[in-house]
Amino acid sequence: MEKFVINGGIPLRGTIAASGAKNAAVAIVAATILCDEPCIIENCPQISDITFCMKILRSMGAEVKMIDKNKFMIDTRRIISPKVPYDMARVMRASSYFLGTLLGRFHEAHVALPGGCDLGDRPIDQHLKAFRALGAKDSLLNGEVHLNADSLIGNLIYFDRNSVGATINAMLASVKANGYTVIENAAKEPHVVDLANFLNAMGASIMGAGTDTIKIHGVSYLKGVEYSIIPDQIEIGTFMAAAAATRGDVTITNVIPKHLESITAALRKIGVAVEEYDEAVRVYTPNELVKTKIITMPHPGFPTDMQPQISALLTTVNGASVIKDEIFDNRFRYVSELRRMGADISVDQKSAIIQGGEKLKGAPVIAPDLRAGAALIIAGLAAEGVTEIQDIHYIERGYENIVEKLQALGADIKRIHFEEYNGSQIRHDA
Ligand code: EPU
């Protein structure tokens, strides 16, 4: 097993480049199933969620060639079965995108109910609502969602609640349907727009992605393209929060500053300086930081995927800050770990009050999910002494080379191999 060991208290300084966006990449890689020719995907982050998506494609018969570490050729023409192996689908939330793509291509799909980070209840009722509107019938058999349709016919899809996954699945299932589909109350996240751009580059006819209403004229053929995935706004936001928490000075390149507006606004509100350039941001702390209140919202609001990281930053800020997460029921599982480091945080249902300012002290902690793990890294970097983070496989689902990037910024962080033996640990420095 592996863990991260951080010797905290060093301000991060320097420049790093952002990786491609996880949540765009998982949708785009799944969308290659709809393509009638081979595709080349660039700026694909080397993270375990993507490795896993590629494994799913290969297991179904697709050819996936790594051209370089972030560039892949994917040819899905040899896939003949509309089924994702059960054990592969159940470990990832994004496996639900195979429902939309397989239904779009074969008018049939068999995919296990998706897994992913435990953030509370994560139903797929809105995904099913979209498939039903297009004419599909669904059933749940042995933990697997089965979809089938004689044909898919464009229709009005109205979402009762804003959902990234359901919006993406509605686009995937309708892009090759007969006729015209309108998706109302659509999610507007940058990765939704990136998927629409990818599909349009292949010959789809999608308008309005990034607004509440997406309009799709079905097409019968999607051609191969070379497409580069957008930078990861959450990875960038995580490094911005880490820079501020350590009172450092960090420049991040390969950035689309527009995608960061709500994160930048929140950081500026607490006194962090954020300078925006065409494709970079610089983050530093010229002034004392001040407490704040943040509520997570769907895009363009402050993203739930940045909530744990901003909370870690706010433990370093004097006074009581309030964080409210409106999106998920259970996104405060990092709080008990931060308390081990001395954080004073109380949680009441969807809100946390962070009484910040007291320097955190390093401690052994366990990452309960991906972004919670990122928050523990930020806390460890800002803390006095040594923090050891276990269950780093969660973090590696979404952050490419996080240790190497932090080391490039001067952090004292290492990945350590260890064996668990009768409850005690034997370490091997990596
Ligand atoms: N929801 C329903 N019914 C549905 C779908 C969603 O009630 O059919 C609810 C969810 O339970 C949640 C809310 O709607 O309370 C929003 O969920 P959404 O569908 O937007 O989330 P998701 O598609 O499951 C994606 C990202 C998450 C990110 C959320 C919110 C991917 C693969 N995952 O999840 O990313 O938190 O959108 O922006 O794109 C992460 O990267 O750490 C991560 C968890």
Short mmCIF file of C-alpha atoms and ligand atoms in Angstrom, two decimals, residues 22-23 26 93-94 97 119 121-127 161-166 189 191 304-305 327-328 331 370-371, ligand 1:
data_model
loop_
_atom_site.label_atom_id
_atom_site.label_comp_id
_atom_site.label_asym_id
_atom_site.label_seq_id
_atom_site.Cartn_x
_atom_site.Cartn_y
_atom_site.Cartn_z
CA LYS A 22 -11.23 14.53 -15.18
CA ASN A 23 -14.95 15.11 -15.46
CA VAL A 26 -14.56 10.49 -18.43
CA ARG A 93 -19.79 7.09 -11.08
CA ALA A 94 -18.78 7.91 -14.63
CA TYR A 97 -22.07 7.41 -19.19
CA LEU A 119 -21.08 11.70 -1.06
CA ASP A 121 -27.36 9.23 -1.92
CA ARG A 122 -26.55 9.49 -5.66
CA PRO A 123 -29.67 8.34 -7.54
CA ILE A 124 -29.95 8.12 -11.36
CA ASP A 125 -33.67 8.90 -11.65
CA GLN A 126 -33.00 11.94 -13.87
CA HIS A 127 -30.79 9.88 -16.21
CA ARG A 161 -33.11 18.92 -10.70
CA ASN A 162 -29.86 20.15 -12.13
CA SER A 163 -27.57 17.19 -12.79
CA VAL A 164 -24.24 17.07 -14.60
CA GLY A 165 -24.43 13.33 -15.16
CA ALA A 166 -28.03 13.30 -16.38
CA GLU A 189 -20.54 23.03 -16.16
CA HIS A 191 -17.25 19.71 -18.86
CA THR A 304 -19.10 21.39 -4.56
CA ASP A 305 -15.91 19.70 -5.82
CA ILE A 327 -25.39 19.71 -3.77
CA PHE A 328 -24.55 16.55 -1.82
CA ARG A 331 -19.54 15.91 1.70
CA LEU A 370 -11.23 12.24 -3.73
CA ARG A 371 -11.76 15.91 -2.86
N1 EPU B 1 -29.17 13.74 -8.54
C1 EPU B 1 -30.43 13.17 -8.42
N2 EPU B 1 -30.86 12.37 -9.44
C2 EPU B 1 -30.12 12.11 -10.54
C3 EPU B 1 -28.83 12.69 -10.65
C4 EPU B 1 -28.38 13.51 -9.64
O1 EPU B 1 -31.13 13.39 -7.44
O2 EPU B 1 -30.57 11.36 -11.41
C5 EPU B 1 -28.68 14.61 -7.47
C6 EPU B 1 -27.40 14.08 -6.82
O3 EPU B 1 -27.68 13.14 -5.82
C7 EPU B 1 -26.77 15.35 -6.30
C8 EPU B 1 -27.16 16.39 -7.35
O4 EPU B 1 -28.30 15.85 -8.05
O5 EPU B 1 -27.35 15.67 -5.07
C9 EPU B 1 -26.09 16.72 -8.34
O6 EPU B 1 -25.58 15.53 -8.90
P1 EPU B 1 -24.94 15.46 -10.36
O7 EPU B 1 -25.73 14.49 -11.15
O8 EPU B 1 -24.77 16.83 -10.90
O9 EPU B 1 -23.53 14.84 -10.04
P2 EPU B 1 -22.80 13.67 -10.80
O10 EPU B 1 -23.04 13.76 -12.25
O11 EPU B 1 -23.05 12.39 -10.10
C10 EPU B 1 -20.68 15.09 -11.27
C11 EPU B 1 -19.22 14.96 -11.01
C12 EPU B 1 -18.96 15.12 -9.53
C13 EPU B 1 -19.49 16.48 -9.09
C14 EPU B 1 -20.96 16.63 -9.46
C15 EPU B 1 -21.53 18.01 -9.16
C16 EPU B 1 -18.49 13.46 -12.73
C17 EPU B 1 -17.99 12.12 -13.11
N3 EPU B 1 -18.78 13.64 -11.46
O12 EPU B 1 -21.30 14.05 -10.52
O13 EPU B 1 -17.56 15.09 -9.38
O14 EPU B 1 -19.34 16.60 -7.71
O15 EPU B 1 -21.13 16.38 -10.86
O16 EPU B 1 -20.84 18.98 -9.85
O17 EPU B 1 -18.59 14.36 -13.56
C18 EPU B 1 -15.56 14.88 -8.23
O18 EPU B 1 -14.97 15.17 -9.29
O19 EPU B 1 -14.97 14.82 -7.11
C19 EPU B 1 -16.97 14.58 -8.27
C20 EPU B 1 -17.62 13.97 -7.28
#
